[in-house]
XYZ file of C-alpha atoms in Angstrom:
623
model
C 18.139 14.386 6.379
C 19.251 15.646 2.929
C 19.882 19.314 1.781
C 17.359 22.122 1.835
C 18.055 22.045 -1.951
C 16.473 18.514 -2.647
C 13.544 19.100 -0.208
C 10.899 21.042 -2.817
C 12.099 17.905 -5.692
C 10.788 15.373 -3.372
C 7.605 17.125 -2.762
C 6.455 18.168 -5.774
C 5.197 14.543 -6.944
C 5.758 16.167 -10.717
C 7.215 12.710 -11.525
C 4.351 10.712 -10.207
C 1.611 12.857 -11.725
C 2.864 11.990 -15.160
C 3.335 8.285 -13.923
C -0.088 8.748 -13.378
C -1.451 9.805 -16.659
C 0.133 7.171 -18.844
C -1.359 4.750 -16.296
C -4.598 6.244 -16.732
C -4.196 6.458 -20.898
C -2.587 2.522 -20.173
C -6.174 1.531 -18.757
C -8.240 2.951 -21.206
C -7.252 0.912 -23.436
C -7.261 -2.420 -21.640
C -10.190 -4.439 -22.073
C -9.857 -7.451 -20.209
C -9.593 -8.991 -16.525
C -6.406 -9.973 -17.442
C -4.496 -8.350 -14.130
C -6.867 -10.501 -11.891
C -5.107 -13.207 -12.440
C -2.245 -11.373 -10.399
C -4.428 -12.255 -7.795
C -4.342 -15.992 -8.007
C -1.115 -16.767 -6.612
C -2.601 -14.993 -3.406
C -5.651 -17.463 -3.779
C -4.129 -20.372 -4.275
C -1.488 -20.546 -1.151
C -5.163 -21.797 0.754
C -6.466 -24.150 -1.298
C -8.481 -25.632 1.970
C -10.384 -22.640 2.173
C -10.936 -22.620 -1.765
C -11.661 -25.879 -2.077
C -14.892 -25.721 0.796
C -16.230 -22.641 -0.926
C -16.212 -23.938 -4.341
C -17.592 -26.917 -2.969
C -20.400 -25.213 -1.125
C -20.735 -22.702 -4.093
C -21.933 -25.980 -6.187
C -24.187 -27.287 -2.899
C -25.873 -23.710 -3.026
C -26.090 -23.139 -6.412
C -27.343 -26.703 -6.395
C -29.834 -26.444 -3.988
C -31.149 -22.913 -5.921
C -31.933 -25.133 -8.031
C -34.197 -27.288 -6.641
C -36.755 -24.553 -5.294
C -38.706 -23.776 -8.417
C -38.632 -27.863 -8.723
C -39.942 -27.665 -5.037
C -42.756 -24.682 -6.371
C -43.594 -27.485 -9.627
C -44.181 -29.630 -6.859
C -46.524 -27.346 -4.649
C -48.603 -26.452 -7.513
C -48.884 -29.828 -9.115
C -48.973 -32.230 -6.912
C -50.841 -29.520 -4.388
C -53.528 -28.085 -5.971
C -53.416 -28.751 -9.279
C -56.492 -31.356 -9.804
C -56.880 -34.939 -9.875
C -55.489 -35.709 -13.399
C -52.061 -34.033 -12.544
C -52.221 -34.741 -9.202
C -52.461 -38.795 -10.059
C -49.346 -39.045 -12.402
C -45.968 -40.809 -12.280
C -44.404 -37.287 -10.724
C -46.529 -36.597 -7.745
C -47.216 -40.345 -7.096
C -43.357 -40.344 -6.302
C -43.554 -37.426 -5.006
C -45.779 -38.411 -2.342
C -43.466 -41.499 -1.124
C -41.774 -38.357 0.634
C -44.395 -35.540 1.363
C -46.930 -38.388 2.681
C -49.706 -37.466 -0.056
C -51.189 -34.390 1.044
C -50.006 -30.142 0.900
C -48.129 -30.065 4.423
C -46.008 -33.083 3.287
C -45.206 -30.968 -0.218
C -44.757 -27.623 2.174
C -42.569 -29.757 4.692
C -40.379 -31.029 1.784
C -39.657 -27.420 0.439
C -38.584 -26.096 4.004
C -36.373 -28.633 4.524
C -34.609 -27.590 1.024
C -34.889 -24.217 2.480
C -32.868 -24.610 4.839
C -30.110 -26.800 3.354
C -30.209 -23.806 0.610
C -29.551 -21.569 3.737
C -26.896 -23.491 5.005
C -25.173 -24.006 1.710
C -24.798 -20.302 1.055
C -24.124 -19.100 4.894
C -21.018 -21.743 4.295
C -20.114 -20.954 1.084
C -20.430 -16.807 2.262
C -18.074 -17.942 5.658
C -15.293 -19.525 3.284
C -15.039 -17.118 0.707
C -14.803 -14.013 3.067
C -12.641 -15.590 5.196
C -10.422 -16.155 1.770
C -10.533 -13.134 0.651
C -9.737 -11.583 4.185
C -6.502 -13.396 4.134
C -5.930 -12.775 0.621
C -6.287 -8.803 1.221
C -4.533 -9.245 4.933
C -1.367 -10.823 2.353
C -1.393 -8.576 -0.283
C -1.347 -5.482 2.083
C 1.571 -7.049 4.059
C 3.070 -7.864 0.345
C 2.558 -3.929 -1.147
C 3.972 -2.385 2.348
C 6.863 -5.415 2.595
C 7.635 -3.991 -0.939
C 7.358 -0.206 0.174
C 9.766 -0.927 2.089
C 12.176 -2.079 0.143
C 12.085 0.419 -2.186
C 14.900 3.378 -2.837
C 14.758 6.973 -1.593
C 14.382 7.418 -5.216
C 10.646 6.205 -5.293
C 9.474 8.205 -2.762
C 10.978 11.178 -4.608
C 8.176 10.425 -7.581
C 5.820 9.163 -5.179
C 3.807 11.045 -2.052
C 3.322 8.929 0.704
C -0.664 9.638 0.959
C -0.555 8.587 -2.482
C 0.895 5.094 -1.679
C -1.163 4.603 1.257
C -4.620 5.211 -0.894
C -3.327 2.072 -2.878
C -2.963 0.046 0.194
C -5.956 0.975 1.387
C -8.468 1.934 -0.659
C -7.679 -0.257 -3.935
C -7.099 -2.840 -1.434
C -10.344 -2.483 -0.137
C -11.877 -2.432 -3.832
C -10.212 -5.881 -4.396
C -11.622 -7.274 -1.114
C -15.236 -6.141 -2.294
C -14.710 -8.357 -5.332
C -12.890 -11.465 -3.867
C -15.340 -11.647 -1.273
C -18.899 -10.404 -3.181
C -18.221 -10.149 -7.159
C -15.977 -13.013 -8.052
C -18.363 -14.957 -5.506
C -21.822 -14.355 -6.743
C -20.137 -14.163 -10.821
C -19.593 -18.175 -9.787
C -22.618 -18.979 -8.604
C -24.324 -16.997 -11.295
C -22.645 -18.608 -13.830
C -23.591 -21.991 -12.231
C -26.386 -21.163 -11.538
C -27.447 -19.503 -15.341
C -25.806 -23.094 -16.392
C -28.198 -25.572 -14.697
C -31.375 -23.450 -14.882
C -30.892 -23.369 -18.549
C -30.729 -27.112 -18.514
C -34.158 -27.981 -16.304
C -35.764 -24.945 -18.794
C -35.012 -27.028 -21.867
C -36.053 -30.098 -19.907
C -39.305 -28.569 -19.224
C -39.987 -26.986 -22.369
C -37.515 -26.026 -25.628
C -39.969 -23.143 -27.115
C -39.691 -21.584 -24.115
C -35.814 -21.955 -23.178
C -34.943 -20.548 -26.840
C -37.079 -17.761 -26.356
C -35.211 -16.991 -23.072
C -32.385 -17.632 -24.453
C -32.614 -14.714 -27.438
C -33.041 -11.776 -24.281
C -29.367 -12.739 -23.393
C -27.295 -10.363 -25.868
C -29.685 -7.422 -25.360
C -28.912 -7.540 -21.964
C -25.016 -8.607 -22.045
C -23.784 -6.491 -25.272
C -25.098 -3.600 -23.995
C -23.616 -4.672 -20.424
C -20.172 -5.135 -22.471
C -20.314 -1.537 -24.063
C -21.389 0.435 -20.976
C -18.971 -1.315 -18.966
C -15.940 0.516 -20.539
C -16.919 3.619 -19.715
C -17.944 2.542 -15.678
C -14.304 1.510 -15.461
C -12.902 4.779 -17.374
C -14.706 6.894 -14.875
C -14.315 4.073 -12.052
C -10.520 4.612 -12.698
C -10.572 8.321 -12.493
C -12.444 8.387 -9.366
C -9.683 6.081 -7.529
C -6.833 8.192 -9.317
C -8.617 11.679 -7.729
C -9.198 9.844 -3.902
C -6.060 9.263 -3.897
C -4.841 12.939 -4.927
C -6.630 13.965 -2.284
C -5.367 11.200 0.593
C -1.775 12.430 -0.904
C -2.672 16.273 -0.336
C -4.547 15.492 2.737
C -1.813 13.483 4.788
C 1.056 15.894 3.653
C -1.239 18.493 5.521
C -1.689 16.648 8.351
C 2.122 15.399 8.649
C 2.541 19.352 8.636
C -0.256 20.451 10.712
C 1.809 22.699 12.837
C 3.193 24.536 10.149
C -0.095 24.746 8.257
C -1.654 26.703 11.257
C 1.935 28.750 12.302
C 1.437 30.240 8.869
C -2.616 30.249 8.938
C -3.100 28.592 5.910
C -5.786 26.083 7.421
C -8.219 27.787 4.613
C -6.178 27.236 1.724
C -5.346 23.657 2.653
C -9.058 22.938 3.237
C -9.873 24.178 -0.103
C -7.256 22.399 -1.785
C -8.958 18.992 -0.164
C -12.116 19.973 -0.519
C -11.632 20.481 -4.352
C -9.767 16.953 -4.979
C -12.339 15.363 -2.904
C -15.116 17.447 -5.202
C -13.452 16.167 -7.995
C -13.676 12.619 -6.469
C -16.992 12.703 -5.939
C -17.909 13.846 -9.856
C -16.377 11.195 -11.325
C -17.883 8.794 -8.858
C -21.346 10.512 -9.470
C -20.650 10.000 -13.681
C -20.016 6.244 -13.015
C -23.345 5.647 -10.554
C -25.474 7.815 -13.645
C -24.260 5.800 -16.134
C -24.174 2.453 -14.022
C -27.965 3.281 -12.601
C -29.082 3.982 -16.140
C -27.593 0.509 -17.208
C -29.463 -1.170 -14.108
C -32.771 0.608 -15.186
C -32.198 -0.492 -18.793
C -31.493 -4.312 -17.931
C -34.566 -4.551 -15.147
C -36.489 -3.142 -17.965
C -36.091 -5.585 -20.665
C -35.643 -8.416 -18.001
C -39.417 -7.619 -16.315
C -40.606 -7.045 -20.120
C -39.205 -10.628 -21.369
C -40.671 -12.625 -18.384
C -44.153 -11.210 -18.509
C -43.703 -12.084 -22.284
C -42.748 -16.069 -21.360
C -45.733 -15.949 -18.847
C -47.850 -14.487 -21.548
C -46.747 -17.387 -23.774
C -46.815 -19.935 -21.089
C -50.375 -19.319 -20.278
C -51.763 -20.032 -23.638
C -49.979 -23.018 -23.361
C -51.152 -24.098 -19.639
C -54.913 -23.202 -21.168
C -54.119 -25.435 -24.163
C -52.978 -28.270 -21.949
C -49.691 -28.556 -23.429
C -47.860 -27.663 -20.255
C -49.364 -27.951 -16.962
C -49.407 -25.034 -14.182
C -46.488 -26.271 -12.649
C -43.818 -26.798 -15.270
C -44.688 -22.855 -16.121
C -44.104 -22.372 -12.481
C -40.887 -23.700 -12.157
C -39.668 -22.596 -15.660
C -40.547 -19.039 -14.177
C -38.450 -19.244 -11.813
C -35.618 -20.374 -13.732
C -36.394 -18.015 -16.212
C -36.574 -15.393 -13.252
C -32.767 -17.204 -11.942
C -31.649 -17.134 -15.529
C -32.308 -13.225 -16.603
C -31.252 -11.472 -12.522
C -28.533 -13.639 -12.666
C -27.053 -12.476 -15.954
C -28.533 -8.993 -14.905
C -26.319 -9.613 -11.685
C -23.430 -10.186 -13.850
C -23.365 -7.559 -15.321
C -23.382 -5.091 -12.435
C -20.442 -7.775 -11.393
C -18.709 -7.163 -14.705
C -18.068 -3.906 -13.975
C -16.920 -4.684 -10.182
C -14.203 -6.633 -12.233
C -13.213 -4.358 -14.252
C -12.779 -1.890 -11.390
C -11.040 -4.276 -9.616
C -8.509 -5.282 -11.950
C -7.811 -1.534 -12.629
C -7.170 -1.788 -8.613
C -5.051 -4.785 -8.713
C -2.763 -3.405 -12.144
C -2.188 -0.274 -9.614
C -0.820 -2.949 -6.433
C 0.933 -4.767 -8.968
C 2.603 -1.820 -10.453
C 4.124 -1.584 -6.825
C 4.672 -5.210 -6.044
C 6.563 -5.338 -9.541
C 8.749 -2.163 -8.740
C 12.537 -2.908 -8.659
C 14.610 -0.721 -6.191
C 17.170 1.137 -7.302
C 19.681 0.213 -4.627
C 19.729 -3.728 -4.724
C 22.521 -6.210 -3.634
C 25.212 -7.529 -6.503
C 23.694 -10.222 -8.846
C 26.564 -12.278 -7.938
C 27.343 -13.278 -4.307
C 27.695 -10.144 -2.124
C 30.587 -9.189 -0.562
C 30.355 -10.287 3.644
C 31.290 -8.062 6.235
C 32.529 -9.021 9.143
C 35.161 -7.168 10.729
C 34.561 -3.485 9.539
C 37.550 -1.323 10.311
C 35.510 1.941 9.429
C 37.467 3.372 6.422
C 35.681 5.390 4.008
C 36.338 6.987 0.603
C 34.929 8.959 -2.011
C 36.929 9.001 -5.092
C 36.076 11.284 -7.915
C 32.299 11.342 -7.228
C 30.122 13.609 -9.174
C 26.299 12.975 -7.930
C 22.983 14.882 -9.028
C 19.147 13.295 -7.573
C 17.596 11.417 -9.827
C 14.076 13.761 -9.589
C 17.196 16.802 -11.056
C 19.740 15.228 -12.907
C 20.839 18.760 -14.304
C 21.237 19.716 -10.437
C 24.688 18.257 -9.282
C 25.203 18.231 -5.835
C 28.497 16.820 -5.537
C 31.466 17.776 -7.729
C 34.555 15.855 -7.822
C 34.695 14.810 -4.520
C 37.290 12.599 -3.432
C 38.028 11.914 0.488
C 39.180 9.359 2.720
C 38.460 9.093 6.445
C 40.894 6.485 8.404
C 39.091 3.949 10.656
C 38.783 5.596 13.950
C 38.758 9.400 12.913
C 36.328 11.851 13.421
C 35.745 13.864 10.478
C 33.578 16.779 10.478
C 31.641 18.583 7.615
C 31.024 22.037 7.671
C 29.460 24.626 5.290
C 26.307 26.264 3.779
C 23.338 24.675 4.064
C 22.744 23.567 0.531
C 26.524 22.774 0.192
C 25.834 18.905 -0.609
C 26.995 17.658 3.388
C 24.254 15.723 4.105
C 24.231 13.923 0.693
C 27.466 12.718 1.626
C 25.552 10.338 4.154
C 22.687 9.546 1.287
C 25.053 7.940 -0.587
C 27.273 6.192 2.183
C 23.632 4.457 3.720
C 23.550 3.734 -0.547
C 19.951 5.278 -0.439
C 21.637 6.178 -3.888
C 24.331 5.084 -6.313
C 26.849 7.652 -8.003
C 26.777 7.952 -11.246
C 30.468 8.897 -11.677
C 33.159 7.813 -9.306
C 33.452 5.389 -6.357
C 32.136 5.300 -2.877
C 33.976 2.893 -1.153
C 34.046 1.094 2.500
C 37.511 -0.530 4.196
C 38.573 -0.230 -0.031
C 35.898 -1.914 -1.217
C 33.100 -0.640 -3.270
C 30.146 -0.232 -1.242
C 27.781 -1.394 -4.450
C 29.628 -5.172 -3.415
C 27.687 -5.467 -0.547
C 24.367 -6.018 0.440
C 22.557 -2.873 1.403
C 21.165 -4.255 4.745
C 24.576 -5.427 5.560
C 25.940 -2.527 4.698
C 23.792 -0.110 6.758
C 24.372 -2.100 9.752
C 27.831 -0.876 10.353
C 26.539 3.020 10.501
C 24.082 4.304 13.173
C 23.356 7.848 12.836
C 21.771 10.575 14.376
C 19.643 12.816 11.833
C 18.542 16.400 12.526
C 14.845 16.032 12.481
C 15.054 13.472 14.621
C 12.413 11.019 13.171
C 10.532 8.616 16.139
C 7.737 6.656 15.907
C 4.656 6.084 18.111
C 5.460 4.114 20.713
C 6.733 4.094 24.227
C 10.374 6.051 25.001
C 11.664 1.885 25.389
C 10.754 0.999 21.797
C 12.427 3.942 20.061
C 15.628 3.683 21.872
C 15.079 -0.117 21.318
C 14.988 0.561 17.225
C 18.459 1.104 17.112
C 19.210 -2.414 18.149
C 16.262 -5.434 17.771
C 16.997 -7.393 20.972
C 18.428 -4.951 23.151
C 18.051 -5.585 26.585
C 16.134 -3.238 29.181
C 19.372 -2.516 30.857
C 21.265 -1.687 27.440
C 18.430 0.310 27.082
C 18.638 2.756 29.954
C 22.450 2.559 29.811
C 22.352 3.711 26.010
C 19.344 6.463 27.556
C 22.161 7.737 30.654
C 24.722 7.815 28.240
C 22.973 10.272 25.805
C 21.812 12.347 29.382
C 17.852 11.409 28.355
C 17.667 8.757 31.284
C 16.123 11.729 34.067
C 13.380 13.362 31.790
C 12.503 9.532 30.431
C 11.880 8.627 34.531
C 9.906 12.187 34.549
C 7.659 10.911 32.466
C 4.328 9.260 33.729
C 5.009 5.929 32.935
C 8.848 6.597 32.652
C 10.199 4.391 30.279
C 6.665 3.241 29.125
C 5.181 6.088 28.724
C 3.506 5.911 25.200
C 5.159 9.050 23.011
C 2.297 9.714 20.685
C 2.505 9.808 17.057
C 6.352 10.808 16.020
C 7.003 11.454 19.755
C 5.385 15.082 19.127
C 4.519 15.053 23.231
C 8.355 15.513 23.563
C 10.392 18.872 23.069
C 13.210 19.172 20.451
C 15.805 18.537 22.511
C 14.036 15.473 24.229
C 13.302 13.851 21.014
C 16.834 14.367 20.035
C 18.703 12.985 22.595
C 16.169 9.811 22.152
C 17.188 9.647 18.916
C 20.928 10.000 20.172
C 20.171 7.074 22.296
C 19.031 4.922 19.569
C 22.410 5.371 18.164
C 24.490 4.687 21.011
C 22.469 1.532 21.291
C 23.248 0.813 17.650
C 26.959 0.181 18.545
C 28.099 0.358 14.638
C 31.291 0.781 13.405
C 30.923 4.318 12.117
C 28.853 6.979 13.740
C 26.734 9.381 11.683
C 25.864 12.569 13.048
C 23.893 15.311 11.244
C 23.195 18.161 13.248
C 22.956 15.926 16.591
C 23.121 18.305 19.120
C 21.102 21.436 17.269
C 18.232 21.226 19.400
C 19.702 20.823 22.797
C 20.248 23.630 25.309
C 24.043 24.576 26.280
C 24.300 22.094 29.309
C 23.064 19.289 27.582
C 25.050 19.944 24.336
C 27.907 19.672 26.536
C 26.719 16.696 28.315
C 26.056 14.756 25.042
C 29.242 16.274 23.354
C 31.305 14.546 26.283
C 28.830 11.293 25.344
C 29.844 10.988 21.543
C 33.877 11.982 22.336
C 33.364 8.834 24.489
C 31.492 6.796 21.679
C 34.001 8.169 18.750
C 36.967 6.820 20.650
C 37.217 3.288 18.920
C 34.795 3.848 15.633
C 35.063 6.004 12.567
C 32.788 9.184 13.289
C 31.200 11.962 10.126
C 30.080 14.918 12.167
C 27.959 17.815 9.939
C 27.652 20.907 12.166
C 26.460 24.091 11.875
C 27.269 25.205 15.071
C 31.261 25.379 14.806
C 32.059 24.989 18.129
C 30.629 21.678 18.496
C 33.615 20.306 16.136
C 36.536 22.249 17.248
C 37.798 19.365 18.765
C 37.415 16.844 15.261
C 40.741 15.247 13.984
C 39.998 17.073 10.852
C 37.236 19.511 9.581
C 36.166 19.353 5.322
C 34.427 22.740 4.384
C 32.150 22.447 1.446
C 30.884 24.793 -0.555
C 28.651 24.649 -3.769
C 29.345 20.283 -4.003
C 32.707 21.294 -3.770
C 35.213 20.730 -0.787
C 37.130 23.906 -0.598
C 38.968 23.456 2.751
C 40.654 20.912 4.843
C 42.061 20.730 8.142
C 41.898 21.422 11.745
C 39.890 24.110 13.354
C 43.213 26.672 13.829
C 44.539 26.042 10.326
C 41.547 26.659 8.535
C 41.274 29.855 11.081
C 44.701 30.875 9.678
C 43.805 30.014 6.150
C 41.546 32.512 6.191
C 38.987 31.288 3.971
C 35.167 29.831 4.189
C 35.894 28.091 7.522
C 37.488 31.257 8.939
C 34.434 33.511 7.585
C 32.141 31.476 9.339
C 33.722 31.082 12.291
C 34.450 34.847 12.482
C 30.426 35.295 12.433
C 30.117 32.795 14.651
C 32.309 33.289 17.744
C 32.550 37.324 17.601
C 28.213 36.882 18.034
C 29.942 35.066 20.906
C-alpha cells in the first residue's frame, strides 16, 4: 500500500500520455522496417522450423510456377493443331502425358497437387513459427513487466500495457504468419515469372515490366499515411483497454457511486475514436486496392491485346501467350499483393518498436554493477539515516523529511499518524520499490542498494491493507508466500492466522477456487489469508500495514495474539491506525507531515501530550 497522497499520481497516466505523443511524432517520421529486425532474434532460436518453411516456400513458389507451363502445355500440345502439336515441345511432352489431352490434363493435376502440398507445408511451418515466436515474445514483454519498478507503473496504466501484449502482439502474429509469408513467396515468385516471361517473349516482359512503378510508387506514398493512421488507431485501442480495465478493476465502486453512465461514455468515446482512425486507414487503403486492380486489369487486357496480334501473326503461338498470361497475371497480383503487405509491415513494425520500447526498459531498482552483497544470516536491523524522499511522478511533493531511525533486530516498532503522513512509504523504500534520493536506507548496516533486490525482499514478508490475492484456490494464495510450502505448513500457517475454520467452511475447503482477487471472500477473510501468506513467509522482518483493519474484535484479538507470537524472534514495522492494536510495541514513531514528531512507548507519548496523545484521546474516550 502507499499513502492516500500518491494514489491520484499513479492514476493519472499524465506521464504516459506524453510518452505517448513523442512516440507517435517518433513514428511519423520513420520510414523503414527497420524495428522488424527486433524480431529476428525471436526467429532465429528455431531454425528447424525456418529452415522447412523456406524450403517449402521455394517448392511452392516453385511449383506456381509450373502451372501456366502446365496451361502452355494444354493448349499447345492439346488443341492447338497439327503443326504445333508435332514440334520438339509436345513430342517430349508426350513421353509423359502418353500423346493425347487426358495424359496433358493428368500431368497438370498431379502438379496440382504437389502445388497443394507445397503450400499446406509451407502454411503449417510458418504458423507454427510464428506461434512460438508470439507465444516468446509475450512471455518476454510480461517477464520484463515484471521486472520493472513501481516507478513504471506510475507513468504507465496497466490496461495500457496489456493492449501491447495483446493486441500489438496479435498485429505481429498476423504478419509473421500471413505478410512476411506471402511478401516471400511473392517476391519469389515475381522473380521466376519474370524470368520464363522473358524466356517466352522480351516485347512482352518489358512491357510488363514498365506497369511496376505505377503500381509500387504510388503503393510507397500511400503507405505512409496507412501506417500514420494505422498507428493512431492502436494508440486509441489501447486508451480505451487502459480506461476500460481501470473500470472494471473498480466495478464496485463505479456502481456504489452510479457512475456506470459516465464510464460507458468515456469507453464508448475512445473506442469511437478507435474506430475513426481505423475507418481513415481502410478508405484510404480500399482506395489504394481499387487504384492498383485498376491499372493491373487495364495492363493485362493491354498484353492480351498485344499478344493476340502476335498469335494471329504467327509469331507466338496460343500457348506461349497463355502461359505468359499467367505469369503476367502472377507478376502484377503479386506485386499488387505486396503492396497491401507493405503496409501490414509497416503496421507491424510500428507494433514491434512499441514491445521493444518495453523489452528495452531498464528498471529503476536494479542490483549493484559489481558483485552484490549476499545475505545470509539477516539479524533484522534497519535504519534510515537522513532520508529525504519525494515519488518520482511529484518530485516537488516530498514525502519524507529528514528521517533518520533505527530499529534493533528483534523489536517491534510501530508507526502511527495521519494518513498521508509518509508511513507506508517507509515500507516502499525498505522492499527498494524506490531509491532515496538523499540519505541512506540501510539493512544489518549495510546499504540496502548493495544487495540484490530479490535477495533483499526475501527477508521481509508483509501484510498490506488491501490485501491483494489472486485467482486461485485458498491453498495457492497462502502458498505465495513461500514456493514449496508443504500442505501441512500450509494449514499450520492458515490456524495460526485463525483462517483455518472458514477455509474448511468453504465448499471445497482448502480448494475451493477464490475467484478473481478472492472477491467471493469478505474483508476480514481475505485478510487473514493474506496474514497467512506471511506467516508462511517466515522472513526475518515482518511488515504489517494495517493487518488487522478489517477483522472483527474477536479475531483482531485472535490474530494480535498470532503476530506477538511471530514478532518474538524477528524484527517487526507495525503501521496502525487503530491505536490499541500497538499499545503493546517496544516503541511507537508518530509521523506527521514526512516528519517523525514523536517517539516512545504508548504511556510516554500519552504523557507527552502531543500528536500521539491527541489521537489517542479521540480514540479511546469514543471508547
Amino acid at each position: 500500500m502507499v499513502d492516500n497522497a500518491d494514489i491520484s499520481g499513479r492514476s493519472s497516466g499524465a506521464a504516459f500520455s506524453e510518452a505517448v505523443e513523442k512516440d507517435k511524432a517518433h513514428r511519423a517520421k520513420s520510414r523503414s522496417l527497420k524495428p522488424l529486425r527486433a524480431l529476428w532474434p525471436f526467429v532465429t532460436r528455431y531454425p528447424g522450423w525456418l529452415i522447412g518453411f523456406l524450403i517449402f516456400l521455394i517448392l511452392s513458389a516453385g511449383a506456381g510456377l509450373i502451372l501456366p507451363g502446365i496451361l502452355k502445355l494444354i493448349v499447345d500440345c492439346g488443341f492447338g493443331g497439327d503443326a504445333i502439336s508435332n514440334s520438339t515441345f509436345c513430342t517430349r511432352a508426350s513421353t509423359f502425358g502418353d500423346g493425347d489431352l487426358m495424359g496433358y490434363f493428368g500431368i497438370a493435376v498431379i502438379f496440382a497437387v504437389f502445388y497443394a502440398a507445397f503450400g499446406a507445408l509451407r502454411f503449417f511451418f510458418i504458423t507454427t513459427l510464428g506461434q512460438r515466436v508470439i507465444a516468446d515474445i509475450r512471455r518476454a514483454v510480461y517477464s520484463k513487466l515484471l521486472t520493472l519498478s513501481p516507478a513504471f507503473f506510475e507513468r504507465v496504466r496497466t490496461g495500457e500495457v496489456l493492449s501491447r501484449l495483446t493486441t500489438d502482439t496479435t498485429l505481429i502474429e498476423t504478419v509473421i504468419t500471413g505478410s512476411i509469408s506471402f511478401a516471400l513467396r511473392s517476391i519469389a515468385t515475381i522473380i521466376g515469372a519474370l524470368f520464363l516471361m522473358f524466356v517466352l517473349s522480351w516485347k512482352l516482359s518489358l512491357m510488363v515490366l514498365a506497369i511496376g512503378p505505377l503500381i509500387i510508387v504510388p503503393a510507397i506514398i500511400v503507405g505512409k499515411r496507412i501506417r500514420s493512421l494505422s498507428r493512431l488507431s492502436q494508440d486509441r485501442l489501447a486508451e480505451a483497454s487502459g480506461r476500460g480495465s481501470e473500470a472494471l478493476t473498480a466495478v464496485q465502486t463505479v456502481q456504489a457511486f452510479t457512475r456506470e453512465a459516465m464510464e460507458d461514455d468515456n469507453f464508448s468515446t475512445a473506442i469511437e475514436q478507435s474506430f475513426a482512425a481505423q475507418k481513415s486507414r481502410i478508405t484510404v487503403q480500399s482506395l489504394l486496392t481499387a487504384m492498383i486492380f485498376s491499372i493491373s486489369m487495364i495492363s493485362i487486357f493491354g498484353i492480351l491485346l498485344y499478344g493476340a496480334s502476335s498469335v494471329s501473326k504467327g509469331t507466338i503461338t496460343g500457348g506461349d501467350i497463355a502461359a505468359f498470361t499467367g505469369y503476367a497475371i502472377l507478376v502484377v497480383s503479386s506485386s499488387g499483393a505486396l503492396t497491401e503487405t507493405w503496409t501490414n509491415l509497416l503496421r507491424a513494425a510500428g507494433a514491434s518498436e512499441r514491445l521493444v520500447e518495453i523489452l528495452e526498459t531498464e528498471s529503476e531498482i536494479k542490483a549493484p554493477e559489481d558483485n552484490a552483497v549476499m545475505l545470509k544470516s539477516v539479524r533484522g536491523e534497519i535504519g534510515f539515516k537522513d532520508v529525504n524522499f519525494a515519488y518520482p511522478t511529484r518530485p516537488d511533493d516530498v514525502i519524507l523529511k529528514d528521517i533518520t531511525l533505527t530499529v534493533a533486530p528483534g523489536e517491534t516498532v510501530a508507526l502511527v499518524g495521519p494518513s498521508g503522513a509518509g508511513k507506508s512509504t517507509i515500507f516502499q523504500l525498505l522492499l527498494r520499490f524506490y531509491d532515496v534520493k538523499q540519505g541512506r536506507v540501510t539493512l544489518d548496516g549495510k546499504t540496502i542498494t548493495a544487495f540484490d533486490p530479490t535477495d533483499l525482499r526475501r527477508t521481509f514478508a508483509i501484510v498490506q491493507q488491501n490485501t491483494p490475492l489472486f485467482s486461485g484456490s485458498a491453498m495457492d494464495n497462502i502458498r505465495y508466500g513461500r514456493d514449496g510450502a508443504s500442505d501441512a505448513e500450509v494449514i499450520e500457517a492458515a490456524k495460526a492466522a485463525y483462517a483455518h475454520e472458514f477455509i474448511m467452511a468453504l465448499p471445497k475447503g482448502y480448494e475451493t477456487d477464490l475467484g478473481e482477487r478472492a472477491t467471493t471472500l469478505s474483508g476480514g477473510q481475505r485478510q487473514r489469508l493474506a496474514i497467512a501468506r506471511a506467516i508462511l513467509r517466515d522472513a526475518p522482518v515482518l511488515l504489517l500495514d494495517e493487518a488487522t483493519s478489517a477483522l472483527d474484535a474477536e479475531s483482531e484479538r485472535a490474530v494480535q495474539m498470532a503476530f506477538e507470537a511471530m514478532s518474538k524472534d524477528r524484527t517487526t514495522i507495525v503501521i496502525a491506525h487503530r491505536l490499541a492494536t500497538v499499545k503493546k510495541a517496544d516503541r511507537i514513531i508518530v509521523f506527521d507531515e514526512g516528519r517523525m514528531v514523536g517517539e516512545g512507548t504508548h504511556d510516554s507519548l500519552i504523557k507527552d501530550d502531543g500528536l500521539y496523545a491527541r489521537l489517542a484521546a479521540l480514540q479511546f474516550d469514543k471508547g
